[in-house]
Short mmCIF file of N, CA, C and O and ligand atoms in Angstrom, two decimals:
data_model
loop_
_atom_site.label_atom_id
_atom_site.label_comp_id
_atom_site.label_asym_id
_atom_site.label_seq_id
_atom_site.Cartn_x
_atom_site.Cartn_y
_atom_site.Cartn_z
N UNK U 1 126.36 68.98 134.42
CA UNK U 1 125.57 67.98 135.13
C UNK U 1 126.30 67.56 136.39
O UNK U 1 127.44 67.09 136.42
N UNK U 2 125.37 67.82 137.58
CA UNK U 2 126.41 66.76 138.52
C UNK U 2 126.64 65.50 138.75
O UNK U 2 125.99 64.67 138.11
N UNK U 3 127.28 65.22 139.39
CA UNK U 3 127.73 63.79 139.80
C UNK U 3 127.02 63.21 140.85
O UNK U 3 127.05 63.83 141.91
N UNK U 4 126.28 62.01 140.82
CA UNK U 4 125.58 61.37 141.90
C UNK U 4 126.29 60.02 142.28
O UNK U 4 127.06 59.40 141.54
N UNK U 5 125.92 59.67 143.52
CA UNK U 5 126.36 58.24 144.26
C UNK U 5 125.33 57.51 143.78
O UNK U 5 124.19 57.97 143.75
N UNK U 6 125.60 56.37 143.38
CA UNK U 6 123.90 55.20 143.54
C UNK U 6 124.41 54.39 144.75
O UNK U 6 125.44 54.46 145.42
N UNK U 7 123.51 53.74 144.78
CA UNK U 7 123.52 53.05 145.75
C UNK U 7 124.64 51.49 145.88
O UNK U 7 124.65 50.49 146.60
N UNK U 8 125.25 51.87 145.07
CA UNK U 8 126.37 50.51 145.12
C UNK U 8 127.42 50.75 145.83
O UNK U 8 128.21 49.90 146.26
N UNK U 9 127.48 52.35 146.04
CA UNK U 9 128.49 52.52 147.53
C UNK U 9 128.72 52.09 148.12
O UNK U 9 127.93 52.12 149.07
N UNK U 10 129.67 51.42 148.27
CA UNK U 10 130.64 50.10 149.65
C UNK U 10 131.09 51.36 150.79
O UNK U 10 131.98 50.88 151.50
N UNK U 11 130.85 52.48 151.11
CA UNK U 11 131.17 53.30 151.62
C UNK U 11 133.12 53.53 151.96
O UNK U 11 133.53 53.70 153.11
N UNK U 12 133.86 53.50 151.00
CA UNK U 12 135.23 53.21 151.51
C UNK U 12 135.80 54.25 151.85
O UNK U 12 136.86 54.27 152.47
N UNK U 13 134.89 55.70 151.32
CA UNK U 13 135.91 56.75 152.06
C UNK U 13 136.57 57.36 150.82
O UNK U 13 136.55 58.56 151.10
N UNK U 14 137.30 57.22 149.29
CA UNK U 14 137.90 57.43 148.75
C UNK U 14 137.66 58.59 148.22
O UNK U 14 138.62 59.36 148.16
N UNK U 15 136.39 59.02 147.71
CA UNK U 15 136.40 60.18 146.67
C UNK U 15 136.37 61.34 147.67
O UNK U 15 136.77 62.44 147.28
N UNK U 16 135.81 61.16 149.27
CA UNK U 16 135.69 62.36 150.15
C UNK U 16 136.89 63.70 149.54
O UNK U 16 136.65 64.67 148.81
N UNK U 17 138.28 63.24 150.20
CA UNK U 17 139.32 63.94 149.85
C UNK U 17 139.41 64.42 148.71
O UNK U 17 139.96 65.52 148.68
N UNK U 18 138.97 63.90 147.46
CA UNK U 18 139.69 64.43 146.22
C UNK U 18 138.94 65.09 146.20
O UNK U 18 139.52 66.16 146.38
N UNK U 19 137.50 65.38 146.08
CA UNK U 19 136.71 66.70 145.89
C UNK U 19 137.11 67.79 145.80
O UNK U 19 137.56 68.11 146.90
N UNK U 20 137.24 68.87 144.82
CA UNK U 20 137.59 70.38 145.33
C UNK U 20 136.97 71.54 145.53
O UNK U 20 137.38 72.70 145.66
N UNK U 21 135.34 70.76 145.54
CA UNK U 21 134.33 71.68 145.95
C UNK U 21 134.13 71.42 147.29
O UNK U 21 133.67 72.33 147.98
N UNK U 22 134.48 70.01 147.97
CA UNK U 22 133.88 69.61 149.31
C UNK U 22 132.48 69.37 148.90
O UNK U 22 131.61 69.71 149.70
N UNK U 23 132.16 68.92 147.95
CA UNK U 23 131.15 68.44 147.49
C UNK U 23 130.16 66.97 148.23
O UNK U 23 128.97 66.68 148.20
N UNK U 24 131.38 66.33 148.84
CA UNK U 24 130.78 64.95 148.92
C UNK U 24 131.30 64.93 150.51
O UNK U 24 132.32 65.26 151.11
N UNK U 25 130.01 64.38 150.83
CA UNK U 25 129.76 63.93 152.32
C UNK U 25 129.63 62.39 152.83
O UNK U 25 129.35 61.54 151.98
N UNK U 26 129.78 62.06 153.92
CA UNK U 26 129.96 60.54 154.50
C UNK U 26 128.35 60.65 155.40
O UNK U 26 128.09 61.33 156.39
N UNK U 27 127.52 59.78 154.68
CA UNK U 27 126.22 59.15 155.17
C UNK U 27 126.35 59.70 156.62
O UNK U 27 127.26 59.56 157.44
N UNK U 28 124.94 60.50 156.70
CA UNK U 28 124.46 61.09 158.11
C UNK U 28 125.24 62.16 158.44
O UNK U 28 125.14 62.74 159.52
N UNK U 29 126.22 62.54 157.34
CA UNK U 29 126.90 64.00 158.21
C UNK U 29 126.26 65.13 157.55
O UNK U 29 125.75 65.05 156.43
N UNK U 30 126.31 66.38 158.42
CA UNK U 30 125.77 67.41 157.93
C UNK U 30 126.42 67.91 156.91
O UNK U 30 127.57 67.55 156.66
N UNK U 31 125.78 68.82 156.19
CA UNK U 31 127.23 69.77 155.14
C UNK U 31 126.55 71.29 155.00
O UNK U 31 125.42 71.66 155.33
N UNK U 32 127.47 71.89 154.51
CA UNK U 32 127.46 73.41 154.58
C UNK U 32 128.22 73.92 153.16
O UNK U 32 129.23 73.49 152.61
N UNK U 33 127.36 74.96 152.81
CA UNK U 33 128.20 75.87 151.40
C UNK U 33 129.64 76.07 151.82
O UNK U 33 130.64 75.71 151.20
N UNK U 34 129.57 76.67 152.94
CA UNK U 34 131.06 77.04 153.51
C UNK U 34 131.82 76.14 153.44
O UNK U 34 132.97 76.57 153.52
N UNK U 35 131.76 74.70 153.30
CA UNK U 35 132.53 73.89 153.74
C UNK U 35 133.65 73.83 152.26
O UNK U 35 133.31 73.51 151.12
N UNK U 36 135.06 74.26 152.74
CA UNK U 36 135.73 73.79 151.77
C UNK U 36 135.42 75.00 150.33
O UNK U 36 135.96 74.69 149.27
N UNK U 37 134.77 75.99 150.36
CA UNK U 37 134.68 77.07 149.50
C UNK U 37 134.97 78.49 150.00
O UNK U 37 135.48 78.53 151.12
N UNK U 38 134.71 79.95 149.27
CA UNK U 38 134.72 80.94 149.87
C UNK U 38 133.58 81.33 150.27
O UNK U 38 133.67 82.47 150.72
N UNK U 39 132.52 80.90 150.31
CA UNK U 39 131.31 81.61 150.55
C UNK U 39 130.89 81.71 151.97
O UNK U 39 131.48 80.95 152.73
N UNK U 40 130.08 82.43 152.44
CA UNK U 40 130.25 83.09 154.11
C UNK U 40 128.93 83.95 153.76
O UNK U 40 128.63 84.72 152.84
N UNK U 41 128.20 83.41 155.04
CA UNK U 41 127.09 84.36 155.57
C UNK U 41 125.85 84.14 154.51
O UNK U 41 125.81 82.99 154.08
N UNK U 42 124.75 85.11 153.96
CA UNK U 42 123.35 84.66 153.47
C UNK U 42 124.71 84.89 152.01
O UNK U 42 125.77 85.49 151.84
N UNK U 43 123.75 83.94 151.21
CA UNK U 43 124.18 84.13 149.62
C UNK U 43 123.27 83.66 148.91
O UNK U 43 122.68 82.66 149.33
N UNK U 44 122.82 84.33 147.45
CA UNK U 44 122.33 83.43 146.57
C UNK U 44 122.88 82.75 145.29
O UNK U 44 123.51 83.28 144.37
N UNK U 45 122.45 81.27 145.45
CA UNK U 45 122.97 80.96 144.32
C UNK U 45 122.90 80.94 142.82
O UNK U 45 121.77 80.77 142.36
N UNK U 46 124.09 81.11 141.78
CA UNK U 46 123.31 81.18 140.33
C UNK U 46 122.32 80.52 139.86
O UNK U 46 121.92 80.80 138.73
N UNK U 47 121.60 79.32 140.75
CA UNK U 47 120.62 79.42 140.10
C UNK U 47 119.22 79.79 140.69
O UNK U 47 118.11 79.29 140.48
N UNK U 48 119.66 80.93 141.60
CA UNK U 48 118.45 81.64 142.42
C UNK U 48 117.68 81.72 143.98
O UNK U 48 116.79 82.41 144.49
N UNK U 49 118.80 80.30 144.53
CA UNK U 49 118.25 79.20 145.38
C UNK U 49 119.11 80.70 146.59
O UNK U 49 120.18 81.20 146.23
N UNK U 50 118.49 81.10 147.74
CA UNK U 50 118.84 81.63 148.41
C UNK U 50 119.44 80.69 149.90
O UNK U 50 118.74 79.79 150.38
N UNK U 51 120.51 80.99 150.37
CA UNK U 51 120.96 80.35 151.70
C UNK U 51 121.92 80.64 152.76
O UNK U 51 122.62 81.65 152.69
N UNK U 52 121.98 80.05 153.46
CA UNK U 52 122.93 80.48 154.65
C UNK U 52 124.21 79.43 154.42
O UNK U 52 124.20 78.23 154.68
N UNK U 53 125.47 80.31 153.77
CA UNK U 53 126.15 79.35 153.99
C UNK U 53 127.28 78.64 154.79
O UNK U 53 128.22 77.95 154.38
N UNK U 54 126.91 79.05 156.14
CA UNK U 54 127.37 78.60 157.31
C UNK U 54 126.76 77.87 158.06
O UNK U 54 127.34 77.28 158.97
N UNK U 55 125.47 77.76 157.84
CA UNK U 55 124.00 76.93 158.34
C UNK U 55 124.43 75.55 158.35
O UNK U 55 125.43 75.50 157.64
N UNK U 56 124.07 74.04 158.97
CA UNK U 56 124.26 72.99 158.95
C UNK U 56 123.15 72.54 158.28
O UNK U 56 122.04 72.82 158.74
N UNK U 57 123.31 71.65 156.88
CA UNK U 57 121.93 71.05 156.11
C UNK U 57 121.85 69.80 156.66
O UNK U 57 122.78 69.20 157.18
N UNK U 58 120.56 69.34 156.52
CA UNK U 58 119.89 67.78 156.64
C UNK U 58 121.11 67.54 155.72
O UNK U 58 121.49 68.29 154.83
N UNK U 59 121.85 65.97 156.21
CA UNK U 59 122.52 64.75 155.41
C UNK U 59 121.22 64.49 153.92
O UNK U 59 120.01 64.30 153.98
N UNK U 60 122.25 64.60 152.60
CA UNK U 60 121.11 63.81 151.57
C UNK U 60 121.20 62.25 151.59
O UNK U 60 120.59 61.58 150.75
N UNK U 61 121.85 61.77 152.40
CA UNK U 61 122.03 60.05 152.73
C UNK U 61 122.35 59.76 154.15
O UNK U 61 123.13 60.48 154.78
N UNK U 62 121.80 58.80 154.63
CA UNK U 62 122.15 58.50 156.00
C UNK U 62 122.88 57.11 155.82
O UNK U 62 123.48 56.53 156.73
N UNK U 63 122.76 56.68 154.59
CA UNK U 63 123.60 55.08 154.70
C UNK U 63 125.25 55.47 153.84
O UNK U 63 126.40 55.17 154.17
N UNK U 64 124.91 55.95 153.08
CA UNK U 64 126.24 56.26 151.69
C UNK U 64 126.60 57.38 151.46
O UNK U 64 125.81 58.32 151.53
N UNK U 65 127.84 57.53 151.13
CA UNK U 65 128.27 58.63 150.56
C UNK U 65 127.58 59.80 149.67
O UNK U 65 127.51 59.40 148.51
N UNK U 66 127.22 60.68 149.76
CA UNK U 66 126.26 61.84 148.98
C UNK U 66 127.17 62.50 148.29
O UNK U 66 128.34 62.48 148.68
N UNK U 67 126.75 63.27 147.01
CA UNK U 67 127.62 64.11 146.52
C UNK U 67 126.06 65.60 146.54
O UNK U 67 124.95 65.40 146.04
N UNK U 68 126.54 67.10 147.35
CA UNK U 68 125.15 67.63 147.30
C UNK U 68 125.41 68.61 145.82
O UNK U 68 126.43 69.19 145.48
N UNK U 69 124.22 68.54 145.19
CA UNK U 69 124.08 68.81 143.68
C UNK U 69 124.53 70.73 143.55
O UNK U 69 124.95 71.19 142.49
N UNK U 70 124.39 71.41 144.54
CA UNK U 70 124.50 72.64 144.59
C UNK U 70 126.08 72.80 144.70
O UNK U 70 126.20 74.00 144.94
N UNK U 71 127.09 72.36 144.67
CA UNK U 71 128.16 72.31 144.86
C UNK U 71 129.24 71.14 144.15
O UNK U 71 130.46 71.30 144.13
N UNK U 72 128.57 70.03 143.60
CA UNK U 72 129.42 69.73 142.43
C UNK U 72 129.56 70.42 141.08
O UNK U 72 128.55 70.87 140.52
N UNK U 73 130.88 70.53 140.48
CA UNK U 73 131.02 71.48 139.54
C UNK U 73 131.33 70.58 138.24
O UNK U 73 131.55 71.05 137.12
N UNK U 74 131.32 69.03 138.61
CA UNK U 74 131.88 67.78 137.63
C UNK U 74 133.28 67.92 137.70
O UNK U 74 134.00 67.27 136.94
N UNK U 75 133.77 68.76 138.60
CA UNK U 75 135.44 69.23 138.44
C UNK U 75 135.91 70.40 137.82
O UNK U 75 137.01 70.92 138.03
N UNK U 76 134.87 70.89 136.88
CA UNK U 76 135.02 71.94 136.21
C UNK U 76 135.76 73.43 136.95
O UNK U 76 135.30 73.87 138.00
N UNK U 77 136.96 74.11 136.25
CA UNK U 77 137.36 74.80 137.29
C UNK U 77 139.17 74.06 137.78
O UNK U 77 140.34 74.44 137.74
N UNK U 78 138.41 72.89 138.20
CA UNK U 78 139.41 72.32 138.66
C UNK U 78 140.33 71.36 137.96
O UNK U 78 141.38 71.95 137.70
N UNK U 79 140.34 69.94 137.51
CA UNK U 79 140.06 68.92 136.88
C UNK U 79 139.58 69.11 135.20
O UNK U 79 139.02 70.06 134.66
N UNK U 80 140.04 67.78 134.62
CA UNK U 80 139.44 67.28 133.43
C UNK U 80 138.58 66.15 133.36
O UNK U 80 138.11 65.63 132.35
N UNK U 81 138.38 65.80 134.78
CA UNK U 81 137.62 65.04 134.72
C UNK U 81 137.44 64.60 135.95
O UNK U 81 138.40 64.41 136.69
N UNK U 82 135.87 64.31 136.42
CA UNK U 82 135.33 64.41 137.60
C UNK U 82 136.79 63.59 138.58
O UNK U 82 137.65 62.78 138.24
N UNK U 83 136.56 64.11 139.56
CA UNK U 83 137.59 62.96 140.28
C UNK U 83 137.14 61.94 141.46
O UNK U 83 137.82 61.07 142.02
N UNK U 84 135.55 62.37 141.72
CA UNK U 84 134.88 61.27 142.33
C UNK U 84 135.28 59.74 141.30
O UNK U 84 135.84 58.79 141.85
N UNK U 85 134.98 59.69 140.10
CA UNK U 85 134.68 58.78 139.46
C UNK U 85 135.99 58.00 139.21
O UNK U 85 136.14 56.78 139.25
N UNK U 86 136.88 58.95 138.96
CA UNK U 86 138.40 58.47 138.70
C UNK U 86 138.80 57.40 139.80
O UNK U 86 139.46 56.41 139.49
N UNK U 87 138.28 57.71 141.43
CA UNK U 87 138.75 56.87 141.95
C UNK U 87 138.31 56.14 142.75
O UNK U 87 138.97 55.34 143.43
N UNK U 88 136.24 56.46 142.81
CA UNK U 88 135.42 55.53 143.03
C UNK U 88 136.17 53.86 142.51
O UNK U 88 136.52 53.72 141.34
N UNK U 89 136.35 52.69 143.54
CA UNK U 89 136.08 51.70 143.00
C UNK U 89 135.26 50.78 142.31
O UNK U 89 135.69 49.76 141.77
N UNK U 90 134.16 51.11 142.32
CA UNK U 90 133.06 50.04 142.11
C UNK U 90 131.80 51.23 141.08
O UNK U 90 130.62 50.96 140.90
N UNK U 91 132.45 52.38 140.62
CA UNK U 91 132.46 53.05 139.46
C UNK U 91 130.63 53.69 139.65
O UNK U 91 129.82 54.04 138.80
N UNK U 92 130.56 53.63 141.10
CA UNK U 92 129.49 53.82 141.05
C UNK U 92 129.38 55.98 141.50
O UNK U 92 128.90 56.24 142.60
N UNK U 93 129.62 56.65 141.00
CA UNK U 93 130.01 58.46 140.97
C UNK U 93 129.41 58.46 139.53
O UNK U 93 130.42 58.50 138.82
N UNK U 94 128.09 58.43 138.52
CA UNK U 94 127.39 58.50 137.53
C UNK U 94 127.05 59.74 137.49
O UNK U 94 126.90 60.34 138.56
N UNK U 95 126.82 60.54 135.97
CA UNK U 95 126.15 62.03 135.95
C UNK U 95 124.83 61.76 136.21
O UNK U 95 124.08 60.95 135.67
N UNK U 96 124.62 62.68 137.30
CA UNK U 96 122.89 62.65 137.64
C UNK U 96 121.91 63.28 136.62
O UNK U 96 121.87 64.50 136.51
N UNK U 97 121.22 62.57 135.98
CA UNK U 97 119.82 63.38 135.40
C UNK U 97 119.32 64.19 135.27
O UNK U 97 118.96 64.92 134.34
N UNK U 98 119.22 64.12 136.61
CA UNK U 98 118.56 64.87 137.62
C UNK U 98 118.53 66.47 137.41
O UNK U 98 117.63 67.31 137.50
N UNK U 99 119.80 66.53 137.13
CA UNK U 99 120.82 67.88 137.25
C UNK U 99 121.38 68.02 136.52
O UNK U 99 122.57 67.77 136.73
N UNK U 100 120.98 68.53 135.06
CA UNK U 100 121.85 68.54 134.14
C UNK U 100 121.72 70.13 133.91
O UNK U 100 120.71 70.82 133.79
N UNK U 101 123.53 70.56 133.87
CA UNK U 101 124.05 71.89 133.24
C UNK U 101 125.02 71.85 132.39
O UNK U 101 125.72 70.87 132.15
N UNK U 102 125.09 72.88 131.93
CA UNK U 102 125.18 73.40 130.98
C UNK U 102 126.67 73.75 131.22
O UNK U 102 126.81 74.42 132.24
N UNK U 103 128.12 73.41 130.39
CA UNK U 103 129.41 73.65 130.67
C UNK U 103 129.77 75.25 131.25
O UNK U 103 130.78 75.48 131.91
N UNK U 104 128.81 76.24 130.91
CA UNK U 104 128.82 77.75 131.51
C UNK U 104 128.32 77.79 132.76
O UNK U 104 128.76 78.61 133.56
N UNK U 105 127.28 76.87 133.09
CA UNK U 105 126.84 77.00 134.35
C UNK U 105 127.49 76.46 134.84
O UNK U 105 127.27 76.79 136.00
N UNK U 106 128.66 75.39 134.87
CA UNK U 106 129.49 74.60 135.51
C UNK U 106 130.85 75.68 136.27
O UNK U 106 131.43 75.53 137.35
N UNK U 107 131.02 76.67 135.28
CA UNK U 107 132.14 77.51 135.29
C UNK U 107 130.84 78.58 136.14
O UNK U 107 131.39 78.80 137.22
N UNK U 108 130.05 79.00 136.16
CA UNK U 108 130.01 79.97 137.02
C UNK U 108 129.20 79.47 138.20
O UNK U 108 128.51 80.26 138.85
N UNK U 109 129.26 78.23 138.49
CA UNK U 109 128.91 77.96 139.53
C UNK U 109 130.43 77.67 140.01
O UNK U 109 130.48 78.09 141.16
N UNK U 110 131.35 77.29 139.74
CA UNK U 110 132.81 77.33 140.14
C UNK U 110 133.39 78.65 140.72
O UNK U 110 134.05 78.96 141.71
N UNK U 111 132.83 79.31 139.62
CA UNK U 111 133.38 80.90 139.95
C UNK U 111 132.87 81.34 141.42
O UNK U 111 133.60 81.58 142.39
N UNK U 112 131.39 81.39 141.38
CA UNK U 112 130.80 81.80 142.26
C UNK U 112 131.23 81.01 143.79
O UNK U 112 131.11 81.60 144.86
N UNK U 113 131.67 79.80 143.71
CA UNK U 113 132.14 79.42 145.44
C UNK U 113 133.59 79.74 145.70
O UNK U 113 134.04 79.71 146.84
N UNK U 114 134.53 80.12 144.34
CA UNK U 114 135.88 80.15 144.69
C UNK U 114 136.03 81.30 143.89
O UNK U 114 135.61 81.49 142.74
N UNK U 115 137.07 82.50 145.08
CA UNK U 115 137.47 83.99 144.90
C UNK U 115 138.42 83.59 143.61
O UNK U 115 138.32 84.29 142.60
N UNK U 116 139.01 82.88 143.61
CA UNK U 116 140.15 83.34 143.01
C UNK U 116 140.44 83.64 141.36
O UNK U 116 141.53 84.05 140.99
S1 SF4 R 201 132.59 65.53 140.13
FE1 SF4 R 201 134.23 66.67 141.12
S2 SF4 R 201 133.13 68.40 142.07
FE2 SF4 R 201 131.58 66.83 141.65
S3 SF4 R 201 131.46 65.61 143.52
FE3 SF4 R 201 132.90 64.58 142.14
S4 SF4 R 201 134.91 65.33 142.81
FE4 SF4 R 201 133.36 66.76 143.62
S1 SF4 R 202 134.75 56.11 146.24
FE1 SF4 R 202 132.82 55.18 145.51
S2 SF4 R 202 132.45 53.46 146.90
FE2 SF4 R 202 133.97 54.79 147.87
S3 SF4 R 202 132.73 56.15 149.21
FE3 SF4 R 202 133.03 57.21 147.24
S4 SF4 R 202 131.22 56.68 146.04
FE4 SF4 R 202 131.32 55.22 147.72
#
């Protein structure tokens, strides 16, 4: 499942860095697959979604911090535990609904942005 912002975001900046997908963006900025992964040029993703990942996407927030759902892995890969949430203050980095996977899809969506 990924990790979502609600809206109690004080915007402070903290979880940007720890990400190790480059998952999470600062209100109104663009983001990209490429950003912070190995992926380069058209790709599709495991779950079918075809894209450019050097392309600049629409911001999913123009006021708060976003985390985009195609690229959080919950840490999986990386971490034991998300690290948005660890150091969100105001504890607001919740599993989204929205988006719920499956601990295999977590690992091969990990796999799939990082060679190594
Ligand atoms: S849970 Fe991990 S991978 Fe997902 S946005 Fe937070 S820090 Fe990034
Ligand atoms: S750490 Fe929490 S409050 Fe700070 S920018 Fe990230 S989501 Fe918002």
């Amino acid at each position: 499942m990924a990790i979502i912002i609600t809206d109690e975001c004080i915007n402070c900046g903290a979880c940007e860095p720890e990400c190790p997908n480059t998952a999470i963006y600062e209100g109104a900025d663009d983001w990209r697959y490429a950003d912070g992964t190995d992926l380069s040029g058209d790709i599709v993703l495991p779950n079918g979604k075809a894209a450019s990942a050097n392309e600049a996407q629409e911001p999913l927030s123009d006021e708060i911090y976003y985390i985009v759902p195609d690229k959080c892995t919950e840490c999986v890969g990386f971490h034991d535990e998300p690290q948005c949430a660890a150091v969100c203050p105001v504890d607001c980095c919740v599993p989204d609904p929205a988006n719920e996977e499956t601990r295999e899809q977590l690992v091969s969506k990990q796999k799939f942005m990082h060679n190594d």
